[in-house]
Short mmCIF file of C-alpha atoms in Angstrom, two decimals:
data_model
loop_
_atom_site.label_atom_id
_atom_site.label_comp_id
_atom_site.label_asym_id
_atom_site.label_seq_id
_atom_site.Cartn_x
_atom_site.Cartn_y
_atom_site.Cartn_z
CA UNK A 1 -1.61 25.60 2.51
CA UNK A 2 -1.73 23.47 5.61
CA UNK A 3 -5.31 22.34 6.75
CA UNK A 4 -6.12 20.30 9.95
CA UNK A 5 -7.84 17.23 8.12
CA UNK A 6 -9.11 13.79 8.84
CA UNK A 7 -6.99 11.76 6.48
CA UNK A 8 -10.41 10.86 4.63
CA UNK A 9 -11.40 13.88 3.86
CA UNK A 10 -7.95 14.71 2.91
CA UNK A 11 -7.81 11.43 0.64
CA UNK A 12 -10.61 12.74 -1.17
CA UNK A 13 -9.71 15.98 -1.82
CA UNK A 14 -6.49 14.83 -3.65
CA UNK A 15 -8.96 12.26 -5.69
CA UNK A 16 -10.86 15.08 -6.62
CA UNK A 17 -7.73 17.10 -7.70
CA UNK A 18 -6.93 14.29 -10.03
CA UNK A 19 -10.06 14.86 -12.40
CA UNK A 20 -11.84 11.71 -12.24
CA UNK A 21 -14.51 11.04 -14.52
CA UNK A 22 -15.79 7.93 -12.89
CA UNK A 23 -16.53 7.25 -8.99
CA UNK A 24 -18.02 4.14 -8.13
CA UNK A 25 -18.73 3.13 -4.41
CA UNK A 26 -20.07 0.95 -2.20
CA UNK A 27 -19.45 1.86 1.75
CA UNK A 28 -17.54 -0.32 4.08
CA UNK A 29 -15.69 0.75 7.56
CA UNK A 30 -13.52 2.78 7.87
CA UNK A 31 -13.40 3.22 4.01
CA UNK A 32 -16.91 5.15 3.97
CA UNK A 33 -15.62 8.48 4.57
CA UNK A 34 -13.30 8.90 2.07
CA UNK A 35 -15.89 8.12 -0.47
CA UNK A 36 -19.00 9.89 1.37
CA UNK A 37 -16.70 13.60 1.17
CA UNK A 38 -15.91 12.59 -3.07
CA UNK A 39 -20.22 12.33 -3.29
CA UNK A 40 -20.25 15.56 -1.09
CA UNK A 41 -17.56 17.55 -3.35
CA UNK A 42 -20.16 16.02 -6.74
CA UNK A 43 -23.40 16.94 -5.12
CA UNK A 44 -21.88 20.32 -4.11
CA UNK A 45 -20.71 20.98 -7.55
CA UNK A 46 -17.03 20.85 -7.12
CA UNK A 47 -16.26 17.51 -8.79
CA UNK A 48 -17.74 17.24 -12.14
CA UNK A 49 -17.55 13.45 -12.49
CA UNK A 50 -20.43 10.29 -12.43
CA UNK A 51 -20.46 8.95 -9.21
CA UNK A 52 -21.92 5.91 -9.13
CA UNK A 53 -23.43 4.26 -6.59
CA UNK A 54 -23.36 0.48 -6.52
CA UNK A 55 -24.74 -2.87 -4.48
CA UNK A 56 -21.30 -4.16 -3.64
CA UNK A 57 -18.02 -3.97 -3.69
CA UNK A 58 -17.34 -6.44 -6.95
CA UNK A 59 -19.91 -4.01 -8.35
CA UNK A 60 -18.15 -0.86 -7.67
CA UNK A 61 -14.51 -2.38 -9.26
CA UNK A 62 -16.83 -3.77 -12.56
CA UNK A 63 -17.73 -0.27 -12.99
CA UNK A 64 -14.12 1.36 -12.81
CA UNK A 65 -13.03 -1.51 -14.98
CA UNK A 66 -15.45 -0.69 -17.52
CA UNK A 67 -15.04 3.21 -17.22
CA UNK A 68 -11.49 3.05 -17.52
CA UNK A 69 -12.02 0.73 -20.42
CA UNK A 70 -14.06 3.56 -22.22
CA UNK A 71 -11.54 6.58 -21.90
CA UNK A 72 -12.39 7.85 -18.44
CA UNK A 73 -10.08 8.24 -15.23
CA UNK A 74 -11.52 6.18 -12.83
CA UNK A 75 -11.23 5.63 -9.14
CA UNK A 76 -12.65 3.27 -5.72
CA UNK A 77 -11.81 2.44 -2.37
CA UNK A 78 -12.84 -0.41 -0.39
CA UNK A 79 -11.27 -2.22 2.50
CA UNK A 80 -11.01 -5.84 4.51
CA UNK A 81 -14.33 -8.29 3.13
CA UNK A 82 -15.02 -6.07 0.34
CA UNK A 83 -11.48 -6.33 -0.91
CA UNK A 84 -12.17 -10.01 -0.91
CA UNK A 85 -15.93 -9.30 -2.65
CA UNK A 86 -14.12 -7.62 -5.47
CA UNK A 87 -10.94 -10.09 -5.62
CA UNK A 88 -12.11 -11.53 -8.84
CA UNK A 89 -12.61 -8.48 -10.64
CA UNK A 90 -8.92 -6.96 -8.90
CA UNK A 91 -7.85 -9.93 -10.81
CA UNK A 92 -8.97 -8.87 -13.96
CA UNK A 93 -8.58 -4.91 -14.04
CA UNK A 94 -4.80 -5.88 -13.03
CA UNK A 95 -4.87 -8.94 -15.85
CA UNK A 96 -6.18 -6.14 -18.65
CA UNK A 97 -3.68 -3.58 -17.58
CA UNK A 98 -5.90 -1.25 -16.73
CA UNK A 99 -5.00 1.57 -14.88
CA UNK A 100 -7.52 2.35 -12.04
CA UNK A 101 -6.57 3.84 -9.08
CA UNK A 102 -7.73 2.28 -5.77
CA UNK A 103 -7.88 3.33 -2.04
CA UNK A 104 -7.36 -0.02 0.48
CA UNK A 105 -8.21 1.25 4.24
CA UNK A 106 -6.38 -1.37 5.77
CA UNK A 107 -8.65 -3.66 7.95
CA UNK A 108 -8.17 -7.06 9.06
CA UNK A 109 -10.14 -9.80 7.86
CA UNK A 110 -13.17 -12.25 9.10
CA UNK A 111 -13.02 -14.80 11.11
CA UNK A 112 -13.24 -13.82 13.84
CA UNK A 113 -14.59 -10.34 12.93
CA UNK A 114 -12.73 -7.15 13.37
CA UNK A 115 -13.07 -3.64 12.19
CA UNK A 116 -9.96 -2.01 13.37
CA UNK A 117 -6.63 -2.29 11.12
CA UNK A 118 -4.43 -4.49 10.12
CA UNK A 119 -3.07 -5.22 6.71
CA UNK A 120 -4.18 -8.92 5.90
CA UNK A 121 -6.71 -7.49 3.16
CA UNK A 122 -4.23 -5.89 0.94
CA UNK A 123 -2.06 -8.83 1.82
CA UNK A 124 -4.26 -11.05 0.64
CA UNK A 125 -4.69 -9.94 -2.82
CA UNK A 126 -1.09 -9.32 -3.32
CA UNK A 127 -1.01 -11.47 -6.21
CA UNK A 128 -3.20 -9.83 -8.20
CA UNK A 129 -0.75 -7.77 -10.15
CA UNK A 130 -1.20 -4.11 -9.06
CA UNK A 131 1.25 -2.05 -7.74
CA UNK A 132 0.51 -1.73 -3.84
CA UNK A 133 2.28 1.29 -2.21
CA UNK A 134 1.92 1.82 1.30
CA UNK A 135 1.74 5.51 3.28
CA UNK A 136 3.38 5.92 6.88
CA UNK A 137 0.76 9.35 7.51
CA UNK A 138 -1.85 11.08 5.58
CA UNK A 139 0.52 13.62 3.77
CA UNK A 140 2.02 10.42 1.96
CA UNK A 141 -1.36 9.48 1.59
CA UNK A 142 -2.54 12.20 -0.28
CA UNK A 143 1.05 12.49 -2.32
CA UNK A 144 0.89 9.01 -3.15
CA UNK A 145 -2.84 9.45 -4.59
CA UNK A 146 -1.33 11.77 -7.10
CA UNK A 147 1.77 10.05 -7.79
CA UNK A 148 -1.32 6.84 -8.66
CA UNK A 149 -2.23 8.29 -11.23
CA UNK A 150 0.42 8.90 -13.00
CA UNK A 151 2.41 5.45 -12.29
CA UNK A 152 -0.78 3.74 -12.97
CA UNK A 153 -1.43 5.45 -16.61
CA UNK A 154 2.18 5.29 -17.54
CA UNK A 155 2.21 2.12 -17.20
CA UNK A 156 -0.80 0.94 -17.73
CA UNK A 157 -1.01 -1.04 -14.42
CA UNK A 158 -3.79 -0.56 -11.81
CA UNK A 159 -2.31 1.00 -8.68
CA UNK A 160 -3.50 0.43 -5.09
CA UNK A 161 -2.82 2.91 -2.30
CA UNK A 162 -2.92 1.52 0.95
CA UNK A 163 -3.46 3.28 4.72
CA UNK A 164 -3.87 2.01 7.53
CA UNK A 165 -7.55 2.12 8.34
CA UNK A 166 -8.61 4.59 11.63
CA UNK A 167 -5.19 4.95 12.31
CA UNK A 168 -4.57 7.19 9.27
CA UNK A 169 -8.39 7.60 7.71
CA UNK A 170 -9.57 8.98 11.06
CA UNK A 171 -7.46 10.92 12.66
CA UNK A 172 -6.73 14.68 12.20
CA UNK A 173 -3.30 15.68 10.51
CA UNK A 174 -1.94 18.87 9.47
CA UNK A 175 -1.95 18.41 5.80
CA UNK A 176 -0.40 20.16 3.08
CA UNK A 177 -3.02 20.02 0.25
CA UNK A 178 -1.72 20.87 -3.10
CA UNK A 179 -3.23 23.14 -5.74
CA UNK A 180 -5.59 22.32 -8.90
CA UNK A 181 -2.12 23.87 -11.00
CA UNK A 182 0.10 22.07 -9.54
CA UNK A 183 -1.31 18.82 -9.53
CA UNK A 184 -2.47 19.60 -13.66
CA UNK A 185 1.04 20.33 -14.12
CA UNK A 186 1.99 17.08 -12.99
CA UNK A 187 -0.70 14.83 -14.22
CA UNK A 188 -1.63 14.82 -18.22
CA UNK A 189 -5.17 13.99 -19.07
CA UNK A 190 -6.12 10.98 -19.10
CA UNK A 191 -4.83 8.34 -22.04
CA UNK A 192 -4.94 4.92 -22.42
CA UNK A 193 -3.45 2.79 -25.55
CA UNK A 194 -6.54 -0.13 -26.05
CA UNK A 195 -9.73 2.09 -25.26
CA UNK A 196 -12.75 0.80 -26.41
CA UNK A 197 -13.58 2.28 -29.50
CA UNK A 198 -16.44 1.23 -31.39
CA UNK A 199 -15.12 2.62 -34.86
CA UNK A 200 -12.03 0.17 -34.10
CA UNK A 201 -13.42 -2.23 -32.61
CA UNK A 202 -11.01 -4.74 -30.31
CA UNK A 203 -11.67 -7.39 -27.73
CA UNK A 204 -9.82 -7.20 -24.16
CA UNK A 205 -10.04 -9.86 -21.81
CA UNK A 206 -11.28 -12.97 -23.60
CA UNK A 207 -10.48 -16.40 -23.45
CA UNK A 208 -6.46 -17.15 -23.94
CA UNK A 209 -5.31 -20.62 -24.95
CA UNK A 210 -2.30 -22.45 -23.40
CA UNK A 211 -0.22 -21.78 -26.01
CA UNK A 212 -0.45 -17.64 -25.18
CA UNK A 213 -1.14 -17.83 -21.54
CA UNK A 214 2.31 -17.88 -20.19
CA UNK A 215 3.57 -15.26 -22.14
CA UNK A 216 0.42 -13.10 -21.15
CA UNK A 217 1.71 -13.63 -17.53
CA UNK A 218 5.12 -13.02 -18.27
CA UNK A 219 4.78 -9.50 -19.70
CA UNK A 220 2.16 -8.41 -16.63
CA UNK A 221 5.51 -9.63 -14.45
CA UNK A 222 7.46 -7.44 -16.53
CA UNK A 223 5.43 -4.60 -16.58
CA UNK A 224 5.27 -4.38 -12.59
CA UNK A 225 9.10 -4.67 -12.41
CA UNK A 226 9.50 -2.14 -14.72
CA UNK A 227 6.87 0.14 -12.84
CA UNK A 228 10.10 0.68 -10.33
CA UNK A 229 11.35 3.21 -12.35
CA UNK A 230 8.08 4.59 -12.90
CA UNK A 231 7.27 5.11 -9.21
CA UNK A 232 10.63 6.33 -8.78
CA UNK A 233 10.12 8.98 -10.95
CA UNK A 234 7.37 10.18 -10.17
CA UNK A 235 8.28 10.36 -6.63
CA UNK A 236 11.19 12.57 -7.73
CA UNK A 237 8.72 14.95 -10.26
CA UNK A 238 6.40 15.47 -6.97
CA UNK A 239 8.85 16.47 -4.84
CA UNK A 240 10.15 19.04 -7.76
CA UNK A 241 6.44 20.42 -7.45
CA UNK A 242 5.62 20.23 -4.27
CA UNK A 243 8.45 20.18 -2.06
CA UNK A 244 8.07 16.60 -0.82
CA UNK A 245 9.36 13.24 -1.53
CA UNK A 246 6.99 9.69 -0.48
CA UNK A 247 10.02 7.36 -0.28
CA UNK A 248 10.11 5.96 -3.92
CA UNK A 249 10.63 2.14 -3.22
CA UNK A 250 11.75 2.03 0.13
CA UNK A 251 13.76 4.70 2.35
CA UNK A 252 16.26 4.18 5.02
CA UNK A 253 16.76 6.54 8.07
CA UNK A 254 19.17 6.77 10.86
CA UNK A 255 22.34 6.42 11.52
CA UNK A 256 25.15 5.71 9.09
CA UNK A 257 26.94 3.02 10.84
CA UNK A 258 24.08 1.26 12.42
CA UNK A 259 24.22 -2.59 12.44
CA UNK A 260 20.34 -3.11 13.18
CA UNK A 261 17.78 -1.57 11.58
CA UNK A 262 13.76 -2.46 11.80
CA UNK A 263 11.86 -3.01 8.16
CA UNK A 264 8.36 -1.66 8.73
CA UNK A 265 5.72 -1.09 6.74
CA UNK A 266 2.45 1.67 7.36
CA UNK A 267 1.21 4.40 10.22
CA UNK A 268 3.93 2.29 12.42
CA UNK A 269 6.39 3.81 11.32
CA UNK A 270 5.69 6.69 13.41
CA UNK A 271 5.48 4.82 16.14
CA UNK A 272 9.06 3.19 15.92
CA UNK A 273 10.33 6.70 15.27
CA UNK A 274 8.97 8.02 18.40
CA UNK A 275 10.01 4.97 20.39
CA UNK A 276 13.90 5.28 19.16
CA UNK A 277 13.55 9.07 21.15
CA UNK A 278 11.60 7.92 23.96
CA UNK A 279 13.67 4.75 25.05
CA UNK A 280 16.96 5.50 22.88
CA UNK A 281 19.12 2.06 22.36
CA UNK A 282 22.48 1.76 23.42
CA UNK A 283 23.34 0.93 19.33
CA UNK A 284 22.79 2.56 16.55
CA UNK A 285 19.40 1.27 14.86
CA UNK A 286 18.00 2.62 11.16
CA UNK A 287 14.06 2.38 10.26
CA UNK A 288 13.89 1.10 6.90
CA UNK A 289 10.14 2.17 5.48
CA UNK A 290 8.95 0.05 2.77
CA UNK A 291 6.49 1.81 0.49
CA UNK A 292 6.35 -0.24 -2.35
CA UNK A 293 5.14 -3.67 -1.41
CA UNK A 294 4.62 -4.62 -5.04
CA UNK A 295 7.09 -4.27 -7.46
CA UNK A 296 9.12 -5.46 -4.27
CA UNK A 297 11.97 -3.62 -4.52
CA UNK A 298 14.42 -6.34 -3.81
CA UNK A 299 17.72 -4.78 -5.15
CA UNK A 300 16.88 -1.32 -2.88
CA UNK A 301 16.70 -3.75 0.06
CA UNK A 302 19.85 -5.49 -0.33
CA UNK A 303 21.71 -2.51 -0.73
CA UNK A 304 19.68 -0.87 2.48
CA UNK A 305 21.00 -3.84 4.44
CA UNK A 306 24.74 -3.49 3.28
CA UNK A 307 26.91 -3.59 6.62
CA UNK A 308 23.79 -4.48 8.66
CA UNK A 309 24.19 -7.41 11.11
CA UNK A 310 20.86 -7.85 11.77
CA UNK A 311 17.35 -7.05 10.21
CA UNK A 312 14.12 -6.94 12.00
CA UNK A 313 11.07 -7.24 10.32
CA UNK A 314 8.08 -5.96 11.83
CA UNK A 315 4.38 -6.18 9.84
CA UNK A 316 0.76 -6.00 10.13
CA UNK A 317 0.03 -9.06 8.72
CA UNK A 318 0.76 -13.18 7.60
CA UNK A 319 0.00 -16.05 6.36
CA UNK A 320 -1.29 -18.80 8.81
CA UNK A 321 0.75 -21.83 8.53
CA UNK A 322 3.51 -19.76 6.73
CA UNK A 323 4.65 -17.21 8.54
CA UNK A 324 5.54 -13.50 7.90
CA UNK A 325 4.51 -11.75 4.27
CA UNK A 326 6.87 -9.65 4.13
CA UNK A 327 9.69 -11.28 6.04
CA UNK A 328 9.32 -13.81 3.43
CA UNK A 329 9.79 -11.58 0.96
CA UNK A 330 12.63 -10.19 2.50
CA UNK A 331 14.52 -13.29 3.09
CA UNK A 332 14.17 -13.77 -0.62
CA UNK A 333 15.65 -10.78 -1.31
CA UNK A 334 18.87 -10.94 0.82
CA UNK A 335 19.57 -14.68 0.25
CA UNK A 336 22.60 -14.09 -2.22
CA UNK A 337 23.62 -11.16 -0.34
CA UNK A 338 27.44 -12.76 0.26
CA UNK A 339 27.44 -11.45 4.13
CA UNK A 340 23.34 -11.19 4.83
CA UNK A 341 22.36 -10.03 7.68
CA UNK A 342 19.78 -12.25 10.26
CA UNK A 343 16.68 -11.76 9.71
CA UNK A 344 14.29 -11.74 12.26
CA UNK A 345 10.49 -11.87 11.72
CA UNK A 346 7.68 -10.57 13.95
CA UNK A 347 4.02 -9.46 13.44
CA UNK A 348 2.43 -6.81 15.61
CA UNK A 349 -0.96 -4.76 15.96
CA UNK A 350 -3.04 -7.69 14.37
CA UNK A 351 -6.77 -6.91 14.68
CA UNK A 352 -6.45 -3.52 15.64
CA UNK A 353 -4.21 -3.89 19.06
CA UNK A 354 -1.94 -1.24 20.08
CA UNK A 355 1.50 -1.31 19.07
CA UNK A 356 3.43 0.67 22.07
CA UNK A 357 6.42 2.27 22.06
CA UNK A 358 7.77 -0.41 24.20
CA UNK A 359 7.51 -2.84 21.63
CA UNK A 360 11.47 -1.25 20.80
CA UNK A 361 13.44 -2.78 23.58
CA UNK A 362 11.09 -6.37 22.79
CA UNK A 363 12.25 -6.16 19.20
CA UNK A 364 16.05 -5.24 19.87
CA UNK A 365 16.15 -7.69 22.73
CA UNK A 366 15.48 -10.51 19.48
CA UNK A 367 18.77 -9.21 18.23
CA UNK A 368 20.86 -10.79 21.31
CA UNK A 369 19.30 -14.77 20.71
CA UNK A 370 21.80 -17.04 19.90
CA UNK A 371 19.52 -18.03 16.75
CA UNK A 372 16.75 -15.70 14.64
CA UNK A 373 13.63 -15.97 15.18
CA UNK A 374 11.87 -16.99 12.37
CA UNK A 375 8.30 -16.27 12.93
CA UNK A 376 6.01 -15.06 15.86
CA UNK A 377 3.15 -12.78 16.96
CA UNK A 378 5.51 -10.27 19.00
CA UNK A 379 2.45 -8.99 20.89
CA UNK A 380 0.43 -12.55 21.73
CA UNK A 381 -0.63 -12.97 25.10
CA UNK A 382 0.33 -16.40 26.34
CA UNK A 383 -2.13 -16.62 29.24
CA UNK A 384 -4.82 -16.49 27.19
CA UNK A 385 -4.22 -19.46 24.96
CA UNK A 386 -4.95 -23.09 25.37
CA UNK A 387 -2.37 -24.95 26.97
CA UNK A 388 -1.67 -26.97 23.48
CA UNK A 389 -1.24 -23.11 21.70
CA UNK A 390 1.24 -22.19 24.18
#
């Protein structure tokens, strides 16, 4: 039944239909309300789970790592510094293969400080080896929370669900929320192959010599290129439920025979969709959505970008001194493509700023330079810089 919710509330009413046993906390903008309804639903006696309320955010992922550990589904959120607070311990829930499920309300990061959204904090941890999927609008958001669970346990990988913070957790959506059969139907109870037994006692995350390290690291790589199929299928099983598919990897819309299409990632989707109705192009242009930052679904890209002349990527993030994250990534991806389209490579909406409609005919104009560009801050406002910046 449809329900006019705030994404937040919405994010933790799909938590709750995923039977958690374990809750732990700590607030942080624009995070807090997701986790402030999940104590609400406990106190009020519709979650039967231990919510635990912590000091910080490394203490709040110590405690799902440890729950999880012991046989129970487990769950977070945090967002921007206290992504960074818990980076170590993201580190070693992913290292452990342990499969928490995590909320990131996209925020940028300090210095200078900002509270409104970008996504430089799940950026930044990108290495940690979880599976990040990304939501366009709260009814992904609360899909993909599902779908989590079930990726995440599968294949015993922690998963990380990312929206874009006040964009999606604050705002008011008409969302479908599913039932408590439904969701049971598609999500087993909870299982996990190493728990911590003391009658068979084992040791998880100890010291590893050089001469086992590598191939440690080499089976977590495997495992998250593997989840593909996973996340894939799950995708496919929810819609057969529900009605409704997420995207899997990455989905393509538009136009058959378009020769340019924008590769966006988040909430801004919805704004490039709008933009292609309010100031329509005089080509044909396709909005490739990437949900599934990591496993980066490199072979779905290529063959997105079959017949495409050019390739726009627009993000939310980067890496100063680098360049784009996920135009990077993308570049790596098409380099053997035998006739690749140019890729060019723009971030937007940094800090919170509006991201227009307009920005269309600005990122389609990019198409008609002689060369690509490789790199810039679409949205930067000359005039304001130092002369040396310029």
């Amino acid at each position: 039944m449809l329900q006019a919710l705030e994404g937040s509330q919405a994010i933790a009413q799909a938590v709750a239909l995923c039977r958690p046993q374990v809750i732990a906390a700590y607030p942080i903008t624009p995070q807090t309300h997701i986790v402030e309804n999940i104590s609400k639903l406990v106190a009020d006696g519709k979650l039967a789970c231990e919510f635990v309320s912590v000091e910080s955010e490394f203490s709040a992922a110590s405690v799902v790592l440890g729950s999880a550990l012991a046989g129970s589904r487990s769950y977070t959120a945090s967002a921007s510094q206290g992504i960074l607070l818990m980076a170590e311990v993201l580190f070693n829930i992913a290292g452990m293969r342990v499969p928490v499920v995590m909320t990131c309300a996209n925020r940028a990061i300090s210095a200078p400080l900002s509270i409104w959204n970008d996504q430089q904090d799940s950026m930044s941890v990108r290495d940690a080896g979880w599976i990040q999927l990304y939501c366009a609008d709260n009814q992904e958001a609360v899909d993909t929370t599902i779908q989590a669970y079930r990726i995440a346990e599968r294949c015993e990988l922690p998963v990380m669900v990312c929206m874009d913070g006040f964009t999606l957790t604050h705002t008011l959506e008409a969302i479908d929320i599913p039932n408590q059969t439904q969701v049971d139907s598609f999500l087993p109870a909870y299982t996990f192959s190493r728990l911590l037994d003391p009658h068979k006692p084992i040791s998880l995350g100890t010291l590893v010599s050089p001469d086992f390290y590598s191939e440690a690291r080499h089976s977590h790589h495997r495992a998250l290129i593997n989840a593909s199929q996973e996340i894939l299928a799950a995708d496919e099983e929810w819609a057969a439920i529900c009605g409704r598919r997420s995207g899997g990897l990455l989905s393509v819309e538009g136009p058959e025979d378009a020769k340019i299409a924008i590769l966006a990632v988040g909430s801004v989707l919805g704004t490039l969709r709008d933009a292609l109705i309010e100031f329509p192009p005089d080509v044909p242009v396709k909005l490739i959505k990437l949900r599934a930052f990591r496993p980066f679904p490199a072979e779905a890209l290529r063959l997105a970008c079959v017949g495409l002349s050019d390739l726009i990527v627009l993000e939310r993030a980067f890496s100063p001194g680098g360049g784009g994250i996920v135009g990077t990534e993308a570049l790596a991806a098409l380099a053997d493509m035998p006739e690749r389209p140019r890729l060019h490579n723009f971030a937007a909406g940094l800090g919170g700023r509006d991201i227009p409609m307009r920005i269309l005919p600005t990122l389609l104009a990019a198409t008609q330079l002689p060369q690509p560009e490789p790199f810039s801050i679409i949205d930067v406002r000359v005039e304001r810089l130092p002369v040396e910046d310029r």
